[in-house]
mmCIF file of C-alpha atoms in Angstrom:
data_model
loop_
_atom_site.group_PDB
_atom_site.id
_atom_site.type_symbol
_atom_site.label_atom_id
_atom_site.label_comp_id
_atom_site.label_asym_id
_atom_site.label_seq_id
_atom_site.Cartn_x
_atom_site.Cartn_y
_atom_site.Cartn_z
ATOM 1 C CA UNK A 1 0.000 0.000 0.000
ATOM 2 C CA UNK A 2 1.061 3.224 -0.901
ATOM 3 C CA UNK A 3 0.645 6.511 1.328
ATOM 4 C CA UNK A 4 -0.099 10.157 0.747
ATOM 5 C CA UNK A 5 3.847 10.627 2.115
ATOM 6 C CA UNK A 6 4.904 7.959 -0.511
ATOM 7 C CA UNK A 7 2.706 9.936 -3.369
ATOM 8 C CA UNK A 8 4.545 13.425 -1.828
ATOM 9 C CA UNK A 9 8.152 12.047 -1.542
ATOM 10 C CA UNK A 10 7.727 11.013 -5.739
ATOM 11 C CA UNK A 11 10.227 13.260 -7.692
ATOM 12 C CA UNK A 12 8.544 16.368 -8.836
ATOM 13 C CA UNK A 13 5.600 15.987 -6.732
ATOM 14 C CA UNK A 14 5.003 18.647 -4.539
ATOM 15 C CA UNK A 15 3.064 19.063 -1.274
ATOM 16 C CA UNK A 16 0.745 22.000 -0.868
ATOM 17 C CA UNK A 17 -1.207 21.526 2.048
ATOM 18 C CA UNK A 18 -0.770 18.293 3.983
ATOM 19 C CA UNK A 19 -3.987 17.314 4.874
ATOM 20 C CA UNK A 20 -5.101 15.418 8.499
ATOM 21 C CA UNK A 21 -2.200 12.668 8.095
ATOM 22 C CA UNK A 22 0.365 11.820 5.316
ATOM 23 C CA UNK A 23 0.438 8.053 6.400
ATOM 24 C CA UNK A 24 -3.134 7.738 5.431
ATOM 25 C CA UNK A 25 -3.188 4.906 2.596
ATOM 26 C CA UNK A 26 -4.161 5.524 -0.868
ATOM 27 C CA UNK A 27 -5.635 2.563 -2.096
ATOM 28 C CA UNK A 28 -6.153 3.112 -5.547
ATOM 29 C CA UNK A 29 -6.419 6.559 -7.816
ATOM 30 C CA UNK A 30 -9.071 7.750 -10.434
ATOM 31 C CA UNK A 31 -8.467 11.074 -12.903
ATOM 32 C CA UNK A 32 -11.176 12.968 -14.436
ATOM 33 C CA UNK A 33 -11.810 16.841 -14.979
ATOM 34 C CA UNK A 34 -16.037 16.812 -14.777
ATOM 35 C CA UNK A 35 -17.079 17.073 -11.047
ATOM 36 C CA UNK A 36 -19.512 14.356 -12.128
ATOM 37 C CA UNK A 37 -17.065 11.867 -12.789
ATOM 38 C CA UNK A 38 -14.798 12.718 -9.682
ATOM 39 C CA UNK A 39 -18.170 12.308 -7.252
ATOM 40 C CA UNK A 40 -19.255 8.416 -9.286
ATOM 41 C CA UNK A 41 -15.472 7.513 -8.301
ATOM 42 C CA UNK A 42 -14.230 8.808 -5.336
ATOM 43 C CA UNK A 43 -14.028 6.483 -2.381
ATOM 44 C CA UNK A 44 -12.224 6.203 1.207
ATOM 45 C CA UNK A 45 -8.322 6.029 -0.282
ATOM 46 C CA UNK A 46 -8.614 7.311 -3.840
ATOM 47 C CA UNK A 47 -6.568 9.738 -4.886
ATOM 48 C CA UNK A 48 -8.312 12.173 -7.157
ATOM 49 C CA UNK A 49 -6.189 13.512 -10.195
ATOM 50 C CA UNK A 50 -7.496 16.271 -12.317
ATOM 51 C CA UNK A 51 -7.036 19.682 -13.977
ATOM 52 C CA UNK A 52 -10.178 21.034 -11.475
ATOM 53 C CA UNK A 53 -9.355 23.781 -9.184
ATOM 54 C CA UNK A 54 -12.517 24.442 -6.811
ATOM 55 C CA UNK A 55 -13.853 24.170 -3.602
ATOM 56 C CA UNK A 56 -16.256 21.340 -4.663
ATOM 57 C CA UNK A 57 -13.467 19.331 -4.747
ATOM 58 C CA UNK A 58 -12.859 19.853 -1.044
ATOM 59 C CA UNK A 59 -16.507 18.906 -0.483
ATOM 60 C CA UNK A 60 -15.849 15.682 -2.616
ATOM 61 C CA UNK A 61 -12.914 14.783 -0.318
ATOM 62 C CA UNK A 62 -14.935 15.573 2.645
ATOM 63 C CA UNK A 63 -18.054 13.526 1.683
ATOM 64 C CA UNK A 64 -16.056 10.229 0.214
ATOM 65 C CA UNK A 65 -13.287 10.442 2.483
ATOM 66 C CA UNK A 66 -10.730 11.274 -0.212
ATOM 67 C CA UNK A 67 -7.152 11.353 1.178
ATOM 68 C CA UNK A 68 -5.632 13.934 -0.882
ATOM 69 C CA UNK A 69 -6.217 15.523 -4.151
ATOM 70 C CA UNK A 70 -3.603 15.972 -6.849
ATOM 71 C CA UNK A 71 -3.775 18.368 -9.627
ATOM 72 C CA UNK A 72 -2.453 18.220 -12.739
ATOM 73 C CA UNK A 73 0.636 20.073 -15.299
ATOM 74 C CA UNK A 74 1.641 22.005 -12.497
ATOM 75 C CA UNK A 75 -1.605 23.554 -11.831
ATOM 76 C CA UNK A 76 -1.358 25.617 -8.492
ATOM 77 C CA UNK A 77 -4.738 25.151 -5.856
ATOM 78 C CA UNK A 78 -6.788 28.675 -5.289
ATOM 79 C CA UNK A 79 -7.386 29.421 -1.527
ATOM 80 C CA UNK A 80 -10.847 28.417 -2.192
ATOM 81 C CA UNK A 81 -9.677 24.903 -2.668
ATOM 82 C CA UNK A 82 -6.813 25.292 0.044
ATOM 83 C CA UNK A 83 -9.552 26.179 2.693
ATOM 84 C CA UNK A 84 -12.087 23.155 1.495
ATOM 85 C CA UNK A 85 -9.424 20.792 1.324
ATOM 86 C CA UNK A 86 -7.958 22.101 5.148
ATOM 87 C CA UNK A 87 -11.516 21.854 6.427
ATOM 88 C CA UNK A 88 -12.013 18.229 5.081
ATOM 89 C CA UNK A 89 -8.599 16.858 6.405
ATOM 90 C CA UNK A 90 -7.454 16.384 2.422
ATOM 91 C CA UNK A 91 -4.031 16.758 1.270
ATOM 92 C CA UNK A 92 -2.817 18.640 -1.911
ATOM 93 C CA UNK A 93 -0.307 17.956 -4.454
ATOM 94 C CA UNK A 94 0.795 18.754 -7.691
ATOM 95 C CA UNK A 95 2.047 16.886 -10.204
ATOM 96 C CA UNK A 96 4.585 18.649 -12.571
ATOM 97 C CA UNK A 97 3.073 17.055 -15.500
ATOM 98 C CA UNK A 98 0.262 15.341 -17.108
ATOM 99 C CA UNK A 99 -2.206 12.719 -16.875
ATOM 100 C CA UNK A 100 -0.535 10.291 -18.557
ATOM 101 C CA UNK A 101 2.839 10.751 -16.954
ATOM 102 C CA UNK A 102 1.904 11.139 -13.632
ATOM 103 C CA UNK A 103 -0.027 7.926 -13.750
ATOM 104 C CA UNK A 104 3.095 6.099 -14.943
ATOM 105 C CA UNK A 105 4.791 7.326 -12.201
ATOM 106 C CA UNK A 106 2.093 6.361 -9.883
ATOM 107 C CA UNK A 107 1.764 2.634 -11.466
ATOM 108 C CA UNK A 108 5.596 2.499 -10.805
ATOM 109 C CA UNK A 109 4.836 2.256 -7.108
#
C-alpha cells in the first residue's frame, strides 16, 4: 500500500497543504476533470487527479473520504480549494506534468 507521504516524496511531486495525516493509505487513484465523474469515483483512499481547481473538490474529499487531491501540469490550488481541502482533512499535491505521466509514475509504485 502506498501513502499520501509515498505519493509526496515522488520526484517532482510537490506538497501544498498536507492534509489530516500523510500516512493515510491511498488505495487506488481515479483522474477525471467533470465534477460528475470525480463524485461516481471517489471512495475512502482514492486519490483524485485532475485539472479542477474548486472548492467542490474539497466537499468531494470531505463527503467520500478522499485522502488527498492531486492536480495536474503544475496547476497551483486557489485558496478556495486550500480552505475546502484544510476543512475536510485532504491533502494537496501537484504533479509537474500530465495525466498520462503522472499515472506512470504512480503505477511504478
Amino acid at each position: 500500500m502506498i501513502t499520501v507521504a509515498d505519493i509526496a516524496a515522488l520526484p517532482g511531486m510537490q506538497l501544498i497543504s498536507p492534509g489530516t495525516s500523510l500516512e493515510v493509505e491511498v488505495s487506488r487513484f481515479f483522474a477525471a476533470d467533470t465534477m460528475s465523474e470525480l463524485i461516481a469515483h471517489a471512495s475512502p483512499g482514492t486519490l483524485l487527479l485532475t485539472h479542477l481547481d474548486n472548492a467542490q473538490l474539497g466537499r468531494i474529499a470531505e463527503l467520500m473520504d478522499v485522502p488527498a487531491i492531486c492536480l495536474l501540469d503544475g496547476a497551483q490550488p486557489g485558496a478556495d480549494l486550500l480552505d475546502a481541502a484544510a476543512s475536510a482533512g485532504a491533502a494537496i499535491l501537484v504533479s509537474p506534468v500530465g495525466l498520462p505521466e503522472t499515472k506512470r509514475v504512480l503505477e511504478g509504485r
